[in-house]
PDB file of C-alpha atoms and ligand atoms in Angstrom:
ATOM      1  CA  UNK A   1      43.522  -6.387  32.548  1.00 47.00           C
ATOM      2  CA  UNK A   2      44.957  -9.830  34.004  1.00 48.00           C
ATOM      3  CA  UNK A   3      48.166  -9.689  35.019  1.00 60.00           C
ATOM      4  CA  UNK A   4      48.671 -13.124  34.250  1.00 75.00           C
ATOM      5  CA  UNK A   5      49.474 -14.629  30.162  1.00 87.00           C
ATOM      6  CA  UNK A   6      46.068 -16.136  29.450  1.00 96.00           C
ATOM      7  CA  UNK A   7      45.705 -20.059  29.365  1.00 97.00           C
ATOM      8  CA  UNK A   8      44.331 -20.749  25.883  1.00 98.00           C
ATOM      9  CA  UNK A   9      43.140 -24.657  24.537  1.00 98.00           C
ATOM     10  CA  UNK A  10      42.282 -25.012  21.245  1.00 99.00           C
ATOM     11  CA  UNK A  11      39.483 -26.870  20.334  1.00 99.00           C
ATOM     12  CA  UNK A  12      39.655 -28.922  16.954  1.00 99.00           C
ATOM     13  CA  UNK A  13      37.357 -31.871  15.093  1.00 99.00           C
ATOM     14  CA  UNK A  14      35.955 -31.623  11.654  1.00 99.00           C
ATOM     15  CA  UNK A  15      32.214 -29.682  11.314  1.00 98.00           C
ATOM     16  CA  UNK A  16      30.070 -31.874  13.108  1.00 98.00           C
ATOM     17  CA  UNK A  17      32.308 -33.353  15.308  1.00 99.00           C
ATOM     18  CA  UNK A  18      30.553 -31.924  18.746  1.00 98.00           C
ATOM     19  CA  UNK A  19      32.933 -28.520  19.590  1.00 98.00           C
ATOM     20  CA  UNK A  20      30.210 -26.071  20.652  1.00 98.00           C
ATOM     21  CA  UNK A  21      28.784 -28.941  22.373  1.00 98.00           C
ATOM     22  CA  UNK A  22      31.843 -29.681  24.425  1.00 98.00           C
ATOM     23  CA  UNK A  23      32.527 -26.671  25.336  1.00 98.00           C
ATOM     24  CA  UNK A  24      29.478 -25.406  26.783  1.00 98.00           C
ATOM     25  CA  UNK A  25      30.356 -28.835  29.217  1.00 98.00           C
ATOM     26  CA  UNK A  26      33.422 -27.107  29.795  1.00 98.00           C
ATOM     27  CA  UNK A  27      32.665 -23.946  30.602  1.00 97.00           C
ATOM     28  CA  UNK A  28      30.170 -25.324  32.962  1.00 96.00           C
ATOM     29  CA  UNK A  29      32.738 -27.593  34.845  1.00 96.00           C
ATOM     30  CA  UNK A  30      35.666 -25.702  34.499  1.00 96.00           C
ATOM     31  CA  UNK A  31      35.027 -22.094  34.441  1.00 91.00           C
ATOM     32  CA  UNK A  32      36.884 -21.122  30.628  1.00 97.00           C
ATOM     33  CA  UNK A  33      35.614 -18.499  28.400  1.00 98.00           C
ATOM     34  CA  UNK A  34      33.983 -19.784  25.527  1.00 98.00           C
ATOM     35  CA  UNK A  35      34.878 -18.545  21.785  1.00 98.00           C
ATOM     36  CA  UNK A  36      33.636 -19.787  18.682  1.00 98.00           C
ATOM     37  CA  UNK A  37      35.555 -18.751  15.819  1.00 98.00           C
ATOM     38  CA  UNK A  38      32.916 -19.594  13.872  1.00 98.00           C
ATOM     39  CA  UNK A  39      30.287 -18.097  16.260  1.00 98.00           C
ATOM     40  CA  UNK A  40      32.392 -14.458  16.041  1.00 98.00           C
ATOM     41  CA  UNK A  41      32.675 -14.402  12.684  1.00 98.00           C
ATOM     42  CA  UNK A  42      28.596 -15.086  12.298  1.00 98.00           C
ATOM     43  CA  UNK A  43      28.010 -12.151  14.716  1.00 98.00           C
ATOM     44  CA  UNK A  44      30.648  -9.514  12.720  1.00 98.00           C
ATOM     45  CA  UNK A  45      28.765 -10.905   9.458  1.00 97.00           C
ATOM     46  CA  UNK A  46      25.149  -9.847  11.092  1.00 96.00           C
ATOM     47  CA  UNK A  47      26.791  -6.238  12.807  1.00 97.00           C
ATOM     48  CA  UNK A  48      27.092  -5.120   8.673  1.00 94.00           C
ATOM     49  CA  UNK A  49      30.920  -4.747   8.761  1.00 96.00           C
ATOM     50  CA  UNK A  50      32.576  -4.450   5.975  1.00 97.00           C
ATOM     51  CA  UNK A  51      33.296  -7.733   6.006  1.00 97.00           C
ATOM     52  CA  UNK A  52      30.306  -9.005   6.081  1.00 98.00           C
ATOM     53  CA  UNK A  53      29.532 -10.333   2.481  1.00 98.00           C
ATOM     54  CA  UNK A  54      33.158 -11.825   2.551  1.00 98.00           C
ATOM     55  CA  UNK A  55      32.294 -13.470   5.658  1.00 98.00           C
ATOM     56  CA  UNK A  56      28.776 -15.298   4.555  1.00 98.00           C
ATOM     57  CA  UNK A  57      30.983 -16.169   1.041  1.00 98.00           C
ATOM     58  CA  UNK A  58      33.716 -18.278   2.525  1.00 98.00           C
ATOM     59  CA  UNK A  59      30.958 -19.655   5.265  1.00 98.00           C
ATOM     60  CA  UNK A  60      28.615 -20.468   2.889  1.00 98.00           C
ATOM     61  CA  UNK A  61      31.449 -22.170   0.463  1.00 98.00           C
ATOM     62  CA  UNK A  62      32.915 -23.769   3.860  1.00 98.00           C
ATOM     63  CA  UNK A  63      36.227 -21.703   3.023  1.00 98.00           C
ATOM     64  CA  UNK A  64      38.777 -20.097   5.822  1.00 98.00           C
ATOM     65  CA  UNK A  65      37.964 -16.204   6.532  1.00 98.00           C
ATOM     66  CA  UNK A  66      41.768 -14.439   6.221  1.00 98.00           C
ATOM     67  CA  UNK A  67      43.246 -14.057   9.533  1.00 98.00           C
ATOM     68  CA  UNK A  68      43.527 -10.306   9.971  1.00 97.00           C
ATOM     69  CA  UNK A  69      39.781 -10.296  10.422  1.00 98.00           C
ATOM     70  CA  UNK A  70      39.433 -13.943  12.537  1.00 98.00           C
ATOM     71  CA  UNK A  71      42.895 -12.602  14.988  1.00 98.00           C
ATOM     72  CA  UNK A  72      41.164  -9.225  15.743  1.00 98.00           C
ATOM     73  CA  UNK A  73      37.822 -11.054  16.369  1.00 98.00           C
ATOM     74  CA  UNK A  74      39.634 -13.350  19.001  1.00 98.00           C
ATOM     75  CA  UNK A  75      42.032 -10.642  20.298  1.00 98.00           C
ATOM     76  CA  UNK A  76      38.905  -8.295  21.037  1.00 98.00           C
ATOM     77  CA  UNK A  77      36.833 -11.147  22.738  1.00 98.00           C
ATOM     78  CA  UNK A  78      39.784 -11.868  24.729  1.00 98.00           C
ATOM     79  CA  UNK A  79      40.323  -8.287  26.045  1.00 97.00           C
ATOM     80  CA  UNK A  80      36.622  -7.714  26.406  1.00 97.00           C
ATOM     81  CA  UNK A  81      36.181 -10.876  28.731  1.00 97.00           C
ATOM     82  CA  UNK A  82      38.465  -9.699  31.788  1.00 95.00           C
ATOM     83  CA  UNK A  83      39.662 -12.942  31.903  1.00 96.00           C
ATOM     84  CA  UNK A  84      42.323 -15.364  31.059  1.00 95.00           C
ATOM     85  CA  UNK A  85      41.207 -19.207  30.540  1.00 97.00           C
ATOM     86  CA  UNK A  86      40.108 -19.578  27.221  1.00 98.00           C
ATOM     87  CA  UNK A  87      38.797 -22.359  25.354  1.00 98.00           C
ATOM     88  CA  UNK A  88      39.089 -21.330  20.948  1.00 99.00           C
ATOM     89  CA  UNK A  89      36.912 -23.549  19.207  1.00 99.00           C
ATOM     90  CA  UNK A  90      37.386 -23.998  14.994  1.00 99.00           C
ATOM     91  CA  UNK A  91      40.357 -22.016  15.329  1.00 99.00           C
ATOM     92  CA  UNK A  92      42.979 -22.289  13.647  1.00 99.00           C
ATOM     93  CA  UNK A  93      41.813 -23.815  10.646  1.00 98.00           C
ATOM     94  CA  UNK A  94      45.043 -23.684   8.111  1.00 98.00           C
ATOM     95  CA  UNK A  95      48.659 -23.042   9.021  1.00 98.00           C
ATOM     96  CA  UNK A  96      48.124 -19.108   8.244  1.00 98.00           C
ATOM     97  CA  UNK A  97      45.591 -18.988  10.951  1.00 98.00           C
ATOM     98  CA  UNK A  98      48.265 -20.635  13.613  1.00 98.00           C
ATOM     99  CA  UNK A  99      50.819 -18.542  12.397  1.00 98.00           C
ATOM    100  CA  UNK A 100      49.042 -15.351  12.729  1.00 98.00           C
ATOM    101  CA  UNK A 101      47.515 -16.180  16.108  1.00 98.00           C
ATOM    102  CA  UNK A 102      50.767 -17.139  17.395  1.00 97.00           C
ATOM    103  CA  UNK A 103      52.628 -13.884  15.811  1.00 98.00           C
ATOM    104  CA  UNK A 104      49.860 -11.386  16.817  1.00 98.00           C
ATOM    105  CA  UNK A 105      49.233 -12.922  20.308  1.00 97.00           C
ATOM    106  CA  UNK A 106      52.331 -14.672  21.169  1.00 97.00           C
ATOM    107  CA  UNK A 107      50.436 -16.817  22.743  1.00 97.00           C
ATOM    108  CA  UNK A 108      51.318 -21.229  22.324  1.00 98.00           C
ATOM    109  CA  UNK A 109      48.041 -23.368  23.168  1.00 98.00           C
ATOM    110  CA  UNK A 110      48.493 -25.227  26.426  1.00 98.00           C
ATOM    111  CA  UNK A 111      47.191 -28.280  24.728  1.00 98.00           C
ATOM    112  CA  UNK A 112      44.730 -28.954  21.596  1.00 99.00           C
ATOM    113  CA  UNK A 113      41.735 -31.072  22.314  1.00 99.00           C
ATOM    114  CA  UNK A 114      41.156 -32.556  19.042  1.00 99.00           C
ATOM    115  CA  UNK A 115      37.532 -34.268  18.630  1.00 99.00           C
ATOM    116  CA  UNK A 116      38.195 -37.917  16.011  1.00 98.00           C
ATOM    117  CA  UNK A 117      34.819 -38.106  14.281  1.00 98.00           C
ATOM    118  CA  UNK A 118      34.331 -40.298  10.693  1.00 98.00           C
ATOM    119  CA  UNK A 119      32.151 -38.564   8.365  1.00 98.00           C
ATOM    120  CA  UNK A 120      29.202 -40.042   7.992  1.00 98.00           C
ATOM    121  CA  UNK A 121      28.521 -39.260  11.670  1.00 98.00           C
ATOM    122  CA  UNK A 122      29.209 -35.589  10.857  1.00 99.00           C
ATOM    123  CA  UNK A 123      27.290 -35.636   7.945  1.00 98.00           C
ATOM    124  CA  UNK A 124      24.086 -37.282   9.787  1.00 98.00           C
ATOM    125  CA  UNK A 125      24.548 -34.694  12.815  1.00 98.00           C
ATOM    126  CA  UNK A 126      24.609 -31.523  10.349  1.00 98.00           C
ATOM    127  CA  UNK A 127      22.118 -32.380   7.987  1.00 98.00           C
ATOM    128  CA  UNK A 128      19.801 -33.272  11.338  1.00 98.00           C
ATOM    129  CA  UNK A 129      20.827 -29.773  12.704  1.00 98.00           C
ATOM    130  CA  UNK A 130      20.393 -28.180   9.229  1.00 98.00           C
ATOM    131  CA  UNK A 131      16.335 -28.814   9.798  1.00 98.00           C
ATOM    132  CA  UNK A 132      16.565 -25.692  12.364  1.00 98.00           C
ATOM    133  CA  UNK A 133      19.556 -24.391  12.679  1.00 97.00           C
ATOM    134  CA  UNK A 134      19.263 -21.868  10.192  1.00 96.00           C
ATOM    135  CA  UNK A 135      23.054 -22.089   9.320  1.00 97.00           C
ATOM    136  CA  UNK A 136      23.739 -21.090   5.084  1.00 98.00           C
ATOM    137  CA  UNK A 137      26.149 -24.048   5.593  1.00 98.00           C
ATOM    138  CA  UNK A 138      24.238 -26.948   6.893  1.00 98.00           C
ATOM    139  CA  UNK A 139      23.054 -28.360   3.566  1.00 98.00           C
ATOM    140  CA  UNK A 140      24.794 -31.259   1.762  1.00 98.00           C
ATOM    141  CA  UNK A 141      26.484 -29.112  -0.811  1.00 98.00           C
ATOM    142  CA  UNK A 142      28.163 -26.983   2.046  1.00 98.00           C
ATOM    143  CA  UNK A 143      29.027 -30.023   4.146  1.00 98.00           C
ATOM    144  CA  UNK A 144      30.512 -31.654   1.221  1.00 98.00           C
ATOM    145  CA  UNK A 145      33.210 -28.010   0.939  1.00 98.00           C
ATOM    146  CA  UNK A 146      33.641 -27.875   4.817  1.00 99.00           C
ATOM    147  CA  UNK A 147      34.929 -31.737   4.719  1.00 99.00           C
ATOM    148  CA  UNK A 148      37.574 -31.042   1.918  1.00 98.00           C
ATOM    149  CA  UNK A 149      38.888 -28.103   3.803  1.00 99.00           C
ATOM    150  CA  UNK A 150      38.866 -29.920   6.898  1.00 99.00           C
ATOM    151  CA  UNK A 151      40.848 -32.852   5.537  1.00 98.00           C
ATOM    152  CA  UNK A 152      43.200 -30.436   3.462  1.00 98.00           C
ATOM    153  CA  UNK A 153      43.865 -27.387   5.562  1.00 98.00           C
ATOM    154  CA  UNK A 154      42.861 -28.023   9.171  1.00 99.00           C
ATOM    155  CA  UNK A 155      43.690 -31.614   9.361  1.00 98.00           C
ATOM    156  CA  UNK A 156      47.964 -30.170   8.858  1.00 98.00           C
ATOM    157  CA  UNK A 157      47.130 -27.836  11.799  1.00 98.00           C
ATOM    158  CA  UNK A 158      46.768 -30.950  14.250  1.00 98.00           C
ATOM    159  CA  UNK A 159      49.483 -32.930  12.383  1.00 98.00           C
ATOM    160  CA  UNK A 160      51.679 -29.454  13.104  1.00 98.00           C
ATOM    161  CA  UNK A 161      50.633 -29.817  17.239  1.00 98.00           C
ATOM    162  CA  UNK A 162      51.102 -33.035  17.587  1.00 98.00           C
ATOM    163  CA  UNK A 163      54.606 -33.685  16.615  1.00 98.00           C
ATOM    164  CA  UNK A 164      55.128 -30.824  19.514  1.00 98.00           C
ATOM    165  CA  UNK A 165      53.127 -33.205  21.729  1.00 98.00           C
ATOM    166  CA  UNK A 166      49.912 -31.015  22.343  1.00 98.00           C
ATOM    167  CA  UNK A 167      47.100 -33.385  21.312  1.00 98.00           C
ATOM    168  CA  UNK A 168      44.768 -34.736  23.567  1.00 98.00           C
ATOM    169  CA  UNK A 169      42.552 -36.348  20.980  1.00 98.00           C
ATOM    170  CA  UNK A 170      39.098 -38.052  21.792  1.00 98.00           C
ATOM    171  CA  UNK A 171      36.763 -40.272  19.906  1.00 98.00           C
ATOM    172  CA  UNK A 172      33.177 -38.198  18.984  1.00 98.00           C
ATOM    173  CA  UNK A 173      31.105 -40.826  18.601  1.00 98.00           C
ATOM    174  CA  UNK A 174      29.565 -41.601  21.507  1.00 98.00           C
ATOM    175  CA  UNK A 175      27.292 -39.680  23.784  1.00 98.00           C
ATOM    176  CA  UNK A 176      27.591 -36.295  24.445  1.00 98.00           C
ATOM    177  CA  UNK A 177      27.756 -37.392  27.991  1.00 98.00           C
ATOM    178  CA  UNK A 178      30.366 -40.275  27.115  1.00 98.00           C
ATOM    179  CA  UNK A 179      32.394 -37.734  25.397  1.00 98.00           C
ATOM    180  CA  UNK A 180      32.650 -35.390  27.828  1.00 98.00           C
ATOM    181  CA  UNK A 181      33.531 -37.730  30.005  1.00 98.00           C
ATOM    182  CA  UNK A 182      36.127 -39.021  28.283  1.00 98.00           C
ATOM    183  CA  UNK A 183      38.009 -34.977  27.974  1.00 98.00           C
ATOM    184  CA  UNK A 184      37.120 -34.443  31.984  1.00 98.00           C
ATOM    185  CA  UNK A 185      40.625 -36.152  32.887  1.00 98.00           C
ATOM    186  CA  UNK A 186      42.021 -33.403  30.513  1.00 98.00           C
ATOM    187  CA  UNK A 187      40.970 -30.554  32.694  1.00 97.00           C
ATOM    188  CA  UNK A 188      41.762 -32.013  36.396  1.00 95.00           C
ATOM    189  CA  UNK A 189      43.908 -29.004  37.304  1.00 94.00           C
ATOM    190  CA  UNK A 190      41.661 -26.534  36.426  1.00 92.00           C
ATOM    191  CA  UNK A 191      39.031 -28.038  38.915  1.00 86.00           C
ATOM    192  CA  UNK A 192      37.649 -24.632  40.898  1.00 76.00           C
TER     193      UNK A 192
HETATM  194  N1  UP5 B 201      25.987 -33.416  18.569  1.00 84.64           N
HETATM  195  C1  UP5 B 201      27.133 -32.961  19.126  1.00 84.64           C
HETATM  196  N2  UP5 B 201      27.739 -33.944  19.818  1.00 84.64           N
HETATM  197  C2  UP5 B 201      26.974 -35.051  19.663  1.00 84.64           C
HETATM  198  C3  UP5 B 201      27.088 -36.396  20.150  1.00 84.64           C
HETATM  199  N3  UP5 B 201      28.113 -36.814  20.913  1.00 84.64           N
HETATM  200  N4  UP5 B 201      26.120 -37.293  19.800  1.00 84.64           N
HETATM  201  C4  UP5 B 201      25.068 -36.892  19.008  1.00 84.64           C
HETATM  202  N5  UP5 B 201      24.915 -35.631  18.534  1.00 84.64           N
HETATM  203  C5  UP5 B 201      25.851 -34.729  18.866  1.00 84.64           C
HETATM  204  O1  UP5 B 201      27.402 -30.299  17.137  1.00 84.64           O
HETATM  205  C6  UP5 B 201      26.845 -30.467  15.855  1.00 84.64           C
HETATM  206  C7  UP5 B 201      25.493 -31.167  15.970  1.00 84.64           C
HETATM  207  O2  UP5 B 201      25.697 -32.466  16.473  1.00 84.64           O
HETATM  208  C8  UP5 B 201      24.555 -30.487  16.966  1.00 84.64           C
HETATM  209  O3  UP5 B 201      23.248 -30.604  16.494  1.00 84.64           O
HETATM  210  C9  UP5 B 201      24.769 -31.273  18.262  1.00 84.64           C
HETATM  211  O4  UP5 B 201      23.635 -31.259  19.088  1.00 84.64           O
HETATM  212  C10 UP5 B 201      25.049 -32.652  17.721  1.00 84.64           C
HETATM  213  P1  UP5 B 201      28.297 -29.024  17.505  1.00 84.64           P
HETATM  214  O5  UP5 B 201      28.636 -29.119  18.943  1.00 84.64           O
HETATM  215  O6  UP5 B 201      27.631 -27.802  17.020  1.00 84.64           O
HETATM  216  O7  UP5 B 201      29.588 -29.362  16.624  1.00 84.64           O
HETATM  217  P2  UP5 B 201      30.718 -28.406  16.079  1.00 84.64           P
HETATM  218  O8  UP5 B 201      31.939 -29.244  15.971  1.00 84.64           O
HETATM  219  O9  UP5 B 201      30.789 -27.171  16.887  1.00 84.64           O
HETATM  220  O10 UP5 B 201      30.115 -28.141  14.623  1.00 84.64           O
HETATM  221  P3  UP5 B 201      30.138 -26.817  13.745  1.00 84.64           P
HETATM  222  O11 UP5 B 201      29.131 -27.012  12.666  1.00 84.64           O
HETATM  223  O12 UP5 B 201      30.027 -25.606  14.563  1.00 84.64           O
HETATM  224  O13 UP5 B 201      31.606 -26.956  13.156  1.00 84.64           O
HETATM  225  P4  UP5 B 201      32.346 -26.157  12.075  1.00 84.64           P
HETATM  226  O14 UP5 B 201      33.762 -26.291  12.433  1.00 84.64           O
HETATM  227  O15 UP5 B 201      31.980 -26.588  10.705  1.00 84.64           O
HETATM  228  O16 UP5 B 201      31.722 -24.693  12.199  1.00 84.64           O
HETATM  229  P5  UP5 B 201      32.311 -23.317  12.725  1.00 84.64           P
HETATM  230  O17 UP5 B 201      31.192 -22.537  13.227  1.00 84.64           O
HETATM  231  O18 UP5 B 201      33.494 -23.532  13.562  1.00 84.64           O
HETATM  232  O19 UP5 B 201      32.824 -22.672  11.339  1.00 84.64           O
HETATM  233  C11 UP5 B 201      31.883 -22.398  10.308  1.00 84.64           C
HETATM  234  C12 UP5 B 201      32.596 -21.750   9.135  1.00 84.64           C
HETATM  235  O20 UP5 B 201      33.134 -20.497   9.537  1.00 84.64           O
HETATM  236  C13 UP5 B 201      33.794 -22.513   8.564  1.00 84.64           C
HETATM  237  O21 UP5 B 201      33.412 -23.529   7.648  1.00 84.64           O
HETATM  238  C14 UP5 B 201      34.556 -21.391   7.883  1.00 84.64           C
HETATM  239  O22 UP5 B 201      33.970 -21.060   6.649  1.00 84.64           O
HETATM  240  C15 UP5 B 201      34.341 -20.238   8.869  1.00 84.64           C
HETATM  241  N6  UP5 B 201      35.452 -20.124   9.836  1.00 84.64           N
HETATM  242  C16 UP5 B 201      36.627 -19.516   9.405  1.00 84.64           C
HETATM  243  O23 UP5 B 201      36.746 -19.106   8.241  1.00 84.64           O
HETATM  244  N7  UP5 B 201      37.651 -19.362  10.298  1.00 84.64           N
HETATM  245  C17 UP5 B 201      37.570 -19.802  11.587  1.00 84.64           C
HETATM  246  O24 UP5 B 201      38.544 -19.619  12.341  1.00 84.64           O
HETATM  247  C18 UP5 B 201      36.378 -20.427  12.018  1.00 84.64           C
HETATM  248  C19 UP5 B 201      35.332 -20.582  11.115  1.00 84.64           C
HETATM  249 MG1   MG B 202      30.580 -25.092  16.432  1.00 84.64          MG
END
């Protein structure tokens, strides 16, 4: 167990917007611990928890899994890791998510890194990655749900973190290469 209160940076953008992207980039440069919200939740659905069909439900109808189950996922990755940077990606999507992390962990994000994409670049990156991704939500109808709940429910989250100050935000658009280079000045001090 680190003796130290882990670092945690949330990472935020509308589906599409490049998250799992830039964070691999990340974690390559900067040595954080990857975790996907989204990426836990697909695992618990496959283990056959309970949860399972209410998982692939609210995925599949781009909808926000309750927090008991998303907090434990994220608490248990964090404990199983050993270690203490961590960079949460698609999490928190709605203002009960951020409460609930915040109450259960007591943790406050160091910063959010919040990923500005328009939608028709979204849309063209999903339904390109919907050929093979084999994702129940990469199909127009899904895309279509995961946008309104982005705009409705997540989109408050970063309004909430940036009146404290906490956004870093970056355009999407670009590269992947251009955008990561444009969040690199955002992780100087955690150089190794
Ligand atoms: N790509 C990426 N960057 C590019 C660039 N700069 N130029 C060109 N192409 C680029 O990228 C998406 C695609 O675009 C890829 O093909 C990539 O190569 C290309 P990716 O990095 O995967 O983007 P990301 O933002 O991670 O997109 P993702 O689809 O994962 O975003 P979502 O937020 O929709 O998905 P997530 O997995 O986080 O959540 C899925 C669902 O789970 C949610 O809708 C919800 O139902 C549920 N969920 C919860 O209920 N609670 C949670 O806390 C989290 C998820
Ligand atoms: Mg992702």
């Amino acid at each position: 167990k680190s003796p130290l209160k882990p670092i945690v940076i949330f990472v935020l953008g509308g589906p599409g917007s490049g998250k799992g992207t830039q964070c691999e980039n990340i974690v390559r440069e900067y040595g954080f611990v990857h975790l996907s919200a989204g990426d836990l939740l697909r695992a618990e659905m496959k283990s056959g928890s309970q949860y399972g069909d209410m998982i692939a439900t609210m995925i599949k109808e781009g909808k926000i899994v309750p927090s008991e189950v998303t907090v434990r996922l994220l608490q248990n990755a964090m404990a199983a890791s050993g270690k203490n940077k961590f960079l949460i990606d698609g999490f928190p999507r709605n203002d009960e998510n951020r409460a609930a992390f915040e109450r259960e962990t007591g943790i406050q994000p160091e910063f959010v890194l919040f990923f500005d994409c328009p939608e028709e670049v979204m849309e063209a990156r999903l339904l390109d990655r919907g050929k093979s991704s084999g994702r129940s939500d990469d199909n127009m109808e899904s895309i279509r749900k995961r946008f309104k709940t982005f705009v409705n429910q997540s989109v408050p989250v970063v309004d909430h973190y940036d009146g404290l100050g906490k956004v870093k935000k970056v355009s999407a658009t670009r590269s992947k290469e251009d955008v990561f280079r444009s969040i690199q000045p955002f992780f100087t001090e955690f150089q190794q």
